[in-house]
Amino acid sequence: MDRKELETTASLAMLQLHEDEVDTLTDAVTTMLDYFSLMEDVDISGLAPTTHAFIAQESVRDDIIAEVPEVEPKELLSRGPEHDEDHFIIPNVL
Amino acid sequence: MAIDTKWSEILNSSENKGAYIKEVQDLDDEIGAFLQFDPDLGAALTTGGSENSLKGLPFAVKDNIAVKDFNLTCGSKILETFSSPYSATAVKRLLEAGAIPVGKVNLDEFGMGSATTNSALRKTVNPWNPDRVPGGSSGGSAAAVAAGMVPFSLGSDTGGSVRQPANFCGVYGLKPTYGAVSRYGLVAYASSLECIGILSESVDMMERVYETIKGSDPKDQTSRDASGEIPDLHHETMTIGVLESTEGLDEEVAQAYEEAINQCKSLGWNILPVTIDSLNYVVPVYYTIAAAEASANLARYTGVRYGHRSAQSTDVQSMTRETREEGFGSEVKSRIILGTYVLRSGFQDQYYVRAQKIRTRIKMDLAEVYEKVDLLMMPVFPTQAFPATGDSLTPFQQKLADRYTITANLAGLPAMSVPTGVKNGLPVGVQFMAPEFCETHLFKAAKAYEAIYRPQRASKSLHLIQEVR
């Protein structure tokens, strides 16, 4: 992976990179991607992808309130960096 | 049980409790297992305990598992100031059984690492030798048990993060069947692979804790009860599959594996050498899937809802980018970038989808093996606890070394690391791996082995509780 590709990918991941870490990260990611090429040796024809360890039957229940949430919304809000009574506050978007 | 009585004597008298707190604090100045130690806060959360429960037993919780009102840092600067508004289901079940969470323990940031050296918040050393790492990512959980500060702890195992530190510190480590223990309250890293696991100083303690925390939970759709009957052993005598070839093991680890095979024979068990071809591909498959899932799961840290927000931000975009830059360590960043890359349009089939298909092959290979054997016995890690400094194992080599542990995560199977001895002053051990929901078979094997070798406590351990098990 070259530097430009790394920066594009980091940008997609909403990650600002600082100059002094770009080389180290490029090396680390490139080493892993090179190693991943080992997977090309495996014949995957006829194999379905496994998305989860076990595909359990669909987990459904009656559409009734089973449990009242133990945590008040205000309590959750209070753990964010900036908030008022009912909202998280973020910088202006306009 | 002697150990329960001893702990209840310690925690029920204010004088003994004071001595316990003081001794743990002093010892932990050297070991660095805890990120937060507050037995009184934990005691206030405990809700009950009947007979045969875990009443009065203290435990430590890896700091990526929620305990109400305790911090939940994940070993990361991004969550350094965050505390949890609720408790994980596994923790809640322990509280209902009367156990007391005494604190939160160190880990590699978000569970990403094999030595606890990726924690942004504290250094943890191995209680057997302060120049060695405790393993990771549940290094604090392992060190706290090995040092006798708690009889058990909770960890999480995404690719070996319970079994490997347990192995490095000479305690038992269980990664349950995927879904056997609810993940509600476990901070998400790689959702299709990770489980809450247990580290303990005895098999009996392990079994009691597992029986308490297991079972389906409406708050985790992937949690399940064992469906139907647990399969019986194939034969009256247990049949253990062992690897025909184990490349790349350090001499002590290879020796320990051979010795464990002989011990199994002496227990009257059948030994069947097996070959699992797909073992050669588990590492790239695992790191592709784990990084992909991590990149999605860690997208939630934007500086809006939790923990840290960059002071540099002028708009929402820069707030998100700068918060993540400042808050995440380099291993986390590299996995986020790797995961984002393998999921990018144009590369998905080459990496992510291919890895998922090989994962299917791995599961098929294992199912075939379990037609012939009851348990597989494998090494845990190719080395013993390695030095904290120097170039003994680079981050890339540490990832390659995960090959024996990650198989259980990819296939969702239960596995337990068992201490089998001490070599050169450091613990060695093996792991047993069972078909899904056959944890009882793991406990059976581990108990038989425990009768041959009873793990010692580490050289640095709590005086108050010494000689009591």
XYZ file of C-alpha atoms in Angstrom:
563
model
C 0.000 0.000 0.000
C 1.462 3.363 -0.936
C 1.148 6.577 0.989
C -1.662 7.965 -1.125
C -3.724 4.802 -0.736
C -3.166 4.909 3.030
C -4.334 8.504 3.231
C -7.439 7.771 1.160
C -8.299 4.799 3.369
C -7.669 6.768 6.573
C -9.901 9.514 5.280
C -12.697 7.001 4.617
C -12.228 5.836 8.223
C -12.561 9.451 9.463
C -9.054 9.297 10.838
C -6.769 12.307 10.717
C -3.167 11.147 10.382
C -0.226 13.132 11.563
C 2.976 13.233 9.591
C 5.107 11.320 12.103
C 2.857 8.241 12.076
C 2.231 7.854 8.335
C 5.352 5.814 7.577
C 4.900 3.429 10.522
C 1.245 2.855 9.662
C 2.016 2.343 5.972
C 4.572 -0.315 6.914
C 2.270 -2.053 9.387
C -0.680 -2.175 6.983
C 1.454 -3.222 4.008
C 3.011 -6.089 5.977
C -0.453 -7.403 6.821
C -1.821 -7.027 3.287
C 1.199 -8.862 1.852
C 0.620 -11.612 4.351
C -3.076 -11.798 3.433
C -2.064 -12.884 -0.083
C -1.532 -16.330 1.454
C -5.292 -16.713 1.235
C -5.049 -16.815 -2.558
C -3.667 -20.364 -2.302
C -6.955 -21.721 -0.980
C -9.545 -23.168 -3.344
C -12.744 -21.467 -2.267
C -15.019 -22.782 -5.000
C -18.327 -24.022 -3.640
C -17.798 -22.490 -0.198
C -20.407 -20.149 1.252
C -19.101 -17.271 3.384
C -19.419 -17.648 7.169
C -20.625 -14.360 8.610
C -21.054 -15.562 12.180
C -19.783 -18.485 14.193
C -23.263 -19.982 14.312
C -26.306 -18.992 12.355
C -28.885 -19.436 15.045
C -32.538 -19.427 14.142
C -33.969 -15.980 13.987
C -34.309 -14.536 17.425
C -37.850 -13.179 17.748
C -40.195 -12.341 20.593
C -43.651 -10.891 21.099
C -43.866 -7.179 20.354
C -44.399 -6.079 23.939
C -42.216 -4.194 26.357
C -40.215 -6.911 28.061
C -38.141 -4.723 30.287
C -38.066 -1.059 31.135
C -34.595 0.314 30.388
C -32.683 0.681 33.628
C -30.805 3.752 32.483
C -32.486 7.113 32.036
C -31.638 8.973 28.815
C -30.349 11.877 30.926
C -27.849 9.556 32.541
C -26.554 8.482 29.137
C -26.347 12.079 27.937
C -24.369 13.070 30.999
C -21.513 10.740 29.962
C -20.915 12.527 26.657
C -18.336 15.294 26.229
C -20.937 18.074 25.798
C -24.680 17.978 26.332
C -27.746 19.826 27.539
C -30.948 18.373 29.092
C -32.039 16.483 25.996
C -29.241 16.476 23.458
C -25.590 15.864 22.795
C -24.085 19.110 21.581
C -21.807 19.218 18.532
C -20.188 22.124 16.665
C -22.398 24.038 14.225
C -23.020 22.195 10.974
C -24.119 25.281 9.043
C -14.836 -24.564 50.382
C -11.660 -23.436 52.053
C -11.079 -20.666 49.582
C -14.616 -19.261 49.991
C -14.272 -19.267 53.781
C -10.936 -17.517 53.606
C -12.246 -14.794 51.306
C -15.339 -14.265 53.397
C -13.117 -13.889 56.484
C -11.082 -11.288 54.647
C -13.934 -9.246 53.223
C -16.379 -9.494 56.117
C -14.223 -7.927 58.794
C -13.307 -4.306 58.354
C -9.847 -4.906 59.792
C -9.085 -7.767 57.390
C -10.619 -5.855 54.530
C -8.375 -2.891 55.232
C -5.354 -5.195 55.217
C -6.529 -6.716 51.918
C -6.934 -3.315 50.263
C -3.553 -2.160 51.515
C -1.764 -5.311 50.385
C -3.355 -5.292 46.933
C -2.471 -1.622 46.480
C 1.147 -2.208 47.508
C 1.531 -5.309 45.362
C -0.166 -3.642 42.434
C 2.297 -0.761 42.509
C 4.724 -3.373 41.186
C 2.403 -5.440 38.976
C 0.065 -2.823 37.532
C -2.925 -5.115 37.000
C -5.652 -2.704 38.090
C -6.774 0.482 36.340
C -9.293 1.055 39.130
C -9.455 -0.711 42.499
C -12.479 0.063 44.670
C -13.886 -2.900 46.649
C -16.392 -0.663 48.468
C -17.926 0.561 45.217
C -18.164 -3.065 44.100
C -19.645 -4.289 47.377
C -22.436 -1.726 47.054
C -23.482 -3.266 43.707
C -23.725 -6.853 44.928
C -27.353 -7.849 45.137
C -27.507 -11.257 46.651
C -26.272 -14.756 46.957
C -27.829 -18.002 47.994
C -26.266 -21.297 48.880
C -23.857 -22.773 46.326
C -23.348 -19.369 44.832
C -20.308 -17.145 44.749
C -21.218 -15.128 47.830
C -18.464 -12.877 49.043
C -15.902 -13.828 46.401
C -14.037 -10.858 44.939
C -13.396 -10.670 41.192
C -11.717 -8.345 38.723
C -13.206 -7.249 35.407
C -11.330 -6.457 32.210
C -11.835 -2.786 31.485
C -13.775 -3.406 28.273
C -16.656 -5.009 30.201
C -19.220 -2.718 31.815
C -19.658 -2.541 35.587
C -22.106 0.148 36.658
C -20.413 3.308 37.954
C -16.921 1.904 37.412
C -14.758 3.333 34.633
C -14.899 1.691 31.214
C -11.697 2.852 29.536
C -10.852 -0.069 27.210
C -7.247 0.897 27.961
C -7.697 3.825 25.568
C -7.251 7.549 25.872
C -10.473 8.007 23.933
C -12.488 6.490 26.838
C -10.183 7.451 29.715
C -12.851 9.601 31.383
C -15.859 7.418 30.569
C -17.748 5.498 33.264
C -20.436 2.928 32.605
C -24.130 3.638 33.298
C -24.977 -0.076 33.520
C -23.468 -3.523 34.111
C -22.867 -6.246 31.527
C -25.208 -9.230 31.787
C -22.329 -11.525 32.833
C -21.398 -9.078 35.610
C -25.038 -8.724 36.665
C -25.340 -12.488 37.034
C -22.225 -12.551 39.215
C -23.615 -9.715 41.342
C -26.833 -11.698 41.798
C -24.740 -14.666 42.927
C -23.149 -12.485 45.594
C -19.706 -11.981 44.053
C -18.000 -8.606 44.518
C -16.323 -6.737 41.639
C -13.305 -5.148 43.302
C -11.979 -3.329 40.276
C -11.222 -2.964 36.597
C -8.073 -4.438 35.112
C -5.680 -3.476 32.343
C -5.764 -4.619 28.729
C -4.358 -3.874 25.317
C -6.295 -0.950 23.888
C -9.750 -2.273 22.856
C -8.380 -5.818 23.232
C -5.906 -5.444 20.372
C -2.600 -7.019 21.352
C -0.826 -9.972 22.942
C 1.186 -8.387 25.748
C -0.920 -5.599 27.352
C 1.809 -3.254 26.100
C -0.757 -1.550 23.861
C -2.594 -0.135 26.873
C -2.492 3.647 26.725
C -3.036 3.881 30.477
C -0.750 1.579 32.448
C 2.066 -0.923 32.246
C 1.317 -4.399 33.585
C 4.056 -6.928 34.330
C 3.981 -10.670 34.756
C 3.781 -11.583 38.493
C 6.205 -14.470 37.820
C 8.890 -12.152 36.510
C 8.566 -8.366 36.271
C 10.731 -8.284 33.128
C 8.162 -10.369 31.265
C 4.791 -9.399 29.823
C 1.612 -10.840 31.350
C 0.263 -11.676 27.873
C -2.750 -10.047 26.363
C -5.066 -8.662 25.733
C -6.547 -9.712 29.119
C -3.149 -9.202 30.811
C -4.549 -7.446 33.875
C -7.162 -10.186 34.378
C -4.440 -12.868 34.301
C -1.954 -10.989 36.477
C -4.582 -10.242 39.158
C -5.482 -13.954 39.469
C -1.873 -15.191 39.290
C -0.935 -12.777 42.086
C -3.793 -14.063 44.258
C -5.470 -10.638 44.372
C -8.739 -12.251 43.237
C -9.716 -15.923 42.809
C -11.190 -15.253 39.358
C -11.615 -12.514 36.809
C -13.510 -11.796 33.621
C -11.690 -11.231 30.359
C -12.642 -11.223 26.710
C -11.307 -13.564 24.036
C -11.434 -12.459 20.407
C -8.402 -14.407 19.194
C -6.900 -15.901 22.347
C -7.019 -12.901 24.662
C -8.111 -14.965 27.667
C -6.182 -18.189 27.014
C -2.813 -16.680 26.122
C -2.432 -14.389 29.181
C -3.777 -17.208 31.394
C -1.041 -19.393 29.893
C 1.647 -16.733 30.432
C 0.620 -16.244 34.070
C -0.049 -19.879 35.005
C -3.818 -19.740 35.613
C -6.816 -21.371 33.924
C -8.451 -19.498 31.036
C -11.779 -20.326 29.375
C -13.119 -19.024 26.088
C -16.698 -20.325 26.047
C -18.717 -21.370 22.979
C -19.642 -18.302 20.919
C -22.991 -17.131 22.280
C -22.859 -19.214 25.484
C -22.242 -16.044 27.520
C -24.080 -12.829 26.659
C -21.935 -10.101 25.115
C -24.243 -7.351 26.385
C -21.967 -4.859 28.103
C -18.794 -6.037 26.362
C -17.416 -3.142 24.313
C -17.539 -4.355 20.704
C -14.327 -5.023 18.788
C -14.909 -8.027 16.475
C -18.483 -9.090 17.065
C -18.503 -12.420 15.214
C -15.428 -13.663 17.086
C -15.388 -12.304 20.622
C -16.663 -13.830 23.865
C -16.547 -12.915 27.517
C -14.281 -15.488 29.160
C -13.069 -16.471 32.620
C -9.638 -16.650 34.243
C -9.370 -18.567 37.505
C -6.983 -20.231 39.899
C -8.818 -23.564 39.940
C -11.045 -25.596 37.639
C -13.765 -25.762 40.285
C -13.881 -21.958 40.481
C -13.974 -21.772 36.679
C -16.910 -24.143 36.485
C -18.893 -22.311 39.168
C -18.392 -18.962 37.465
C -19.248 -20.364 34.035
C -22.456 -21.944 35.355
C -23.394 -18.555 36.823
C -22.809 -16.345 33.784
C -23.847 -18.610 30.904
C -27.226 -18.689 29.175
C -29.257 -16.732 26.661
C -30.026 -13.073 27.235
C -32.693 -11.000 25.470
C -30.163 -8.163 25.266
C -27.805 -10.169 23.022
C -29.460 -11.744 19.982
C -26.495 -14.054 19.410
C -26.618 -15.494 22.932
C -27.951 -19.032 23.180
C -28.645 -21.864 25.553
C -27.154 -25.196 24.575
C -29.650 -26.654 22.139
C -30.538 -30.274 22.866
C -28.303 -32.725 24.569
C -24.588 -32.225 24.984
C -23.022 -35.047 22.966
C -21.513 -37.855 25.010
C -17.881 -38.723 24.664
C -17.244 -41.003 21.681
C -15.866 -43.749 23.856
C -15.797 -44.434 27.551
C -12.197 -43.380 27.479
C -11.634 -39.839 26.327
C -9.980 -39.503 22.914
C -7.676 -36.520 22.549
C -6.608 -35.279 19.132
C -3.065 -33.929 19.090
C -1.304 -32.117 16.269
C 0.950 -34.297 14.174
C 3.153 -31.340 13.411
C 3.772 -28.258 15.517
C 6.206 -25.937 13.820
C 7.794 -22.887 15.303
C 7.409 -23.694 18.992
C 10.105 -22.650 21.455
C 11.893 -25.604 22.982
C 10.197 -25.281 26.389
C 6.739 -25.046 24.815
C 7.389 -28.026 22.526
C 8.632 -30.017 25.516
C 5.598 -29.060 27.571
C 3.318 -30.216 24.735
C 5.077 -33.592 24.516
C 4.913 -33.990 28.280
C 1.205 -33.152 28.280
C 0.604 -35.838 25.634
C 2.360 -38.354 27.890
C 0.324 -37.217 30.884
C -2.871 -37.745 28.887
C -1.698 -41.271 28.138
C -0.989 -41.824 31.830
C -4.569 -40.750 32.555
C -5.680 -43.612 30.318
C -6.879 -41.383 27.478
C -6.520 -42.331 23.827
C -4.246 -40.110 21.787
C -4.960 -39.643 18.105
C -2.550 -37.563 15.988
C -4.447 -35.322 13.562
C -3.608 -32.901 10.762
C -5.686 -29.777 10.189
C -4.614 -28.324 6.849
C -6.571 -25.098 7.224
C -4.519 -24.217 10.328
C -2.058 -22.654 7.878
C -4.632 -20.051 6.899
C -6.236 -19.140 10.203
C -4.030 -16.108 10.863
C -4.716 -14.156 7.635
C -8.396 -15.129 7.774
C -8.678 -14.010 11.376
C -6.911 -10.674 10.914
C -8.949 -9.861 7.803
C -12.240 -10.498 9.579
C -11.223 -8.988 12.929
C -9.895 -5.791 11.314
C -12.998 -5.434 9.131
C -15.313 -5.784 12.111
C -13.129 -3.475 14.227
C -13.245 -0.721 11.615
C -17.050 -0.828 11.719
C -17.393 -1.173 15.497
C -14.943 1.606 16.341
C -16.694 4.026 14.001
C -18.867 4.974 16.984
C -16.043 6.924 18.666
C -16.582 10.313 17.122
C -16.326 12.612 20.121
C -20.110 12.958 20.356
C -21.399 10.300 22.741
C -18.463 8.974 24.730
C -15.287 10.091 26.387
C -12.761 12.291 24.693
C -13.438 15.132 22.247
C -10.616 17.017 20.585
C -10.241 20.633 21.647
C -8.955 21.390 18.138
C -12.300 20.930 16.455
C -14.024 23.733 14.603
C -16.630 21.694 12.752
C -18.128 18.219 12.944
C -15.760 16.683 10.396
C -12.610 17.930 12.055
C -14.011 17.063 15.500
C -14.400 13.431 14.420
C -11.057 13.176 12.639
C -9.020 14.914 15.338
C -10.762 13.116 18.213
C -9.892 9.774 16.655
C -6.351 10.855 15.885
C -5.737 11.949 19.468
C -7.704 9.184 21.161
C -6.571 5.986 19.423
C -3.140 4.368 19.728
C -1.153 3.180 16.730
C -2.206 -0.504 16.823
C -5.870 0.520 16.853
C -5.334 2.952 13.997
C -3.529 0.366 11.922
C -6.362 -2.137 12.388
C -9.002 0.464 11.548
C -7.158 1.341 8.331
C -6.584 -2.312 7.466
C -10.241 -3.119 8.132
C -11.484 -0.175 6.116
C -9.220 -1.218 3.238
C -10.382 -4.851 3.094
C -13.990 -3.653 3.048
C -13.434 -1.061 0.317
C -15.325 -1.441 -2.901
C -13.101 -3.361 -5.303
C -11.113 -5.150 -2.585
C -13.940 -6.844 -0.665
C -13.984 -10.053 -2.696
C -10.226 -10.355 -2.638
C -9.949 -10.085 1.142
C -13.077 -10.018 3.299
C -15.345 -12.359 1.339
C -12.477 -14.750 0.635
C -11.619 -14.838 4.340
C -15.243 -15.610 5.210
C -15.250 -18.493 2.750
C -12.036 -19.953 4.134
C -13.615 -19.597 7.571
C -16.267 -22.020 6.328
C -13.504 -24.440 5.280
C -11.898 -24.189 8.734
C -15.207 -25.034 10.408
C -15.686 -28.016 8.085
C -12.169 -29.307 8.790
C -12.768 -29.111 12.523
C -16.170 -30.802 12.315
C -14.440 -33.670 10.529
C -11.814 -33.941 13.273
C -14.466 -34.007 16.003
C -16.037 -37.064 14.402
C -12.997 -38.947 15.634
C -11.922 -37.159 18.804
C -13.625 -35.739 21.898
C -11.166 -32.925 22.465
C -8.286 -31.383 20.605
C -5.192 -30.540 22.605
C -2.978 -27.809 21.188
C -0.227 -25.467 22.326
C -1.503 -22.024 23.378
C 1.312 -19.802 22.105
C 4.719 -20.657 20.601
C 6.634 -18.948 23.415
C 6.428 -18.538 27.166
C 5.868 -15.014 28.519
C 8.304 -12.923 26.490
C 10.378 -9.909 27.610
C 8.577 -6.583 27.728
C 11.426 -4.763 26.069
C 13.704 -5.583 23.195
C 12.891 -7.240 19.924
C 11.893 -10.652 21.185
C 8.637 -10.582 19.228
C 7.669 -7.809 16.816
C 3.979 -6.864 16.575
C 3.763 -8.847 13.315
C 5.385 -11.931 14.889
C 2.956 -11.661 17.781
C 0.100 -11.845 15.286
C 1.577 -14.914 13.554
C 1.885 -16.529 16.978
C -1.900 -16.437 17.415
C -2.344 -19.430 15.106
C -3.195 -21.907 17.856
C -5.722 -19.763 19.676
C -7.709 -18.088 16.890
C -9.023 -21.345 15.446
C -11.498 -21.617 18.330
C -12.736 -18.062 17.675
C -13.182 -18.571 13.930
C -15.143 -21.776 14.530
C -16.992 -20.457 17.628
C -15.813 -23.408 19.735
C -15.044 -23.505 23.469
C -11.388 -23.812 24.505
C -9.581 -23.745 27.817
C -5.931 -23.179 28.600
C -4.570 -25.335 31.392
C -1.281 -24.780 33.254
C 0.881 -27.902 33.114
C 4.085 -26.844 34.818
C 6.865 -24.295 35.217
C 10.007 -24.106 33.058
C 12.825 -21.647 33.583
C 10.782 -19.914 36.249
C 7.814 -19.264 33.952
C 4.530 -21.163 33.526
C 3.833 -23.484 30.587
C 0.545 -25.052 29.566
C -1.686 -26.403 26.825
C -5.221 -25.770 25.659
C -8.089 -28.162 25.152
C -10.695 -27.351 22.508
C -14.142 -28.995 22.384
C -17.182 -29.121 20.078
C -19.771 -26.391 20.651
C -21.355 -26.323 24.108
C -19.097 -29.146 25.366
C -17.577 -27.000 28.115
C -18.279 -29.861 30.533
C -15.792 -32.018 28.617
C -13.191 -29.268 28.980
C -13.775 -29.119 32.737
C -13.543 -32.907 32.967
C -10.179 -32.981 31.180
C -8.863 -29.976 33.102
C -9.871 -31.509 36.454
C -8.137 -34.770 35.649
C -5.042 -32.787 34.740
C -5.364 -30.634 37.863
C -5.076 -33.807 39.931
C -1.637 -34.356 38.345
C -0.457 -30.761 38.398
C -1.830 -28.100 40.682
C -0.751 -24.637 39.499
C 1.345 -22.645 41.931
C 0.807 -18.975 42.650
C 3.260 -16.542 41.147
C 6.342 -15.488 43.081
C 4.793 -12.078 43.617
C 1.453 -12.807 45.241
C -0.790 -11.784 48.102
C 0.422 -13.027 51.508
C -3.052 -12.855 53.017
C -4.397 -15.637 50.858
C -1.305 -17.790 50.412
C -1.614 -21.542 50.848
C -5.391 -21.427 50.584
C -7.176 -22.798 47.551
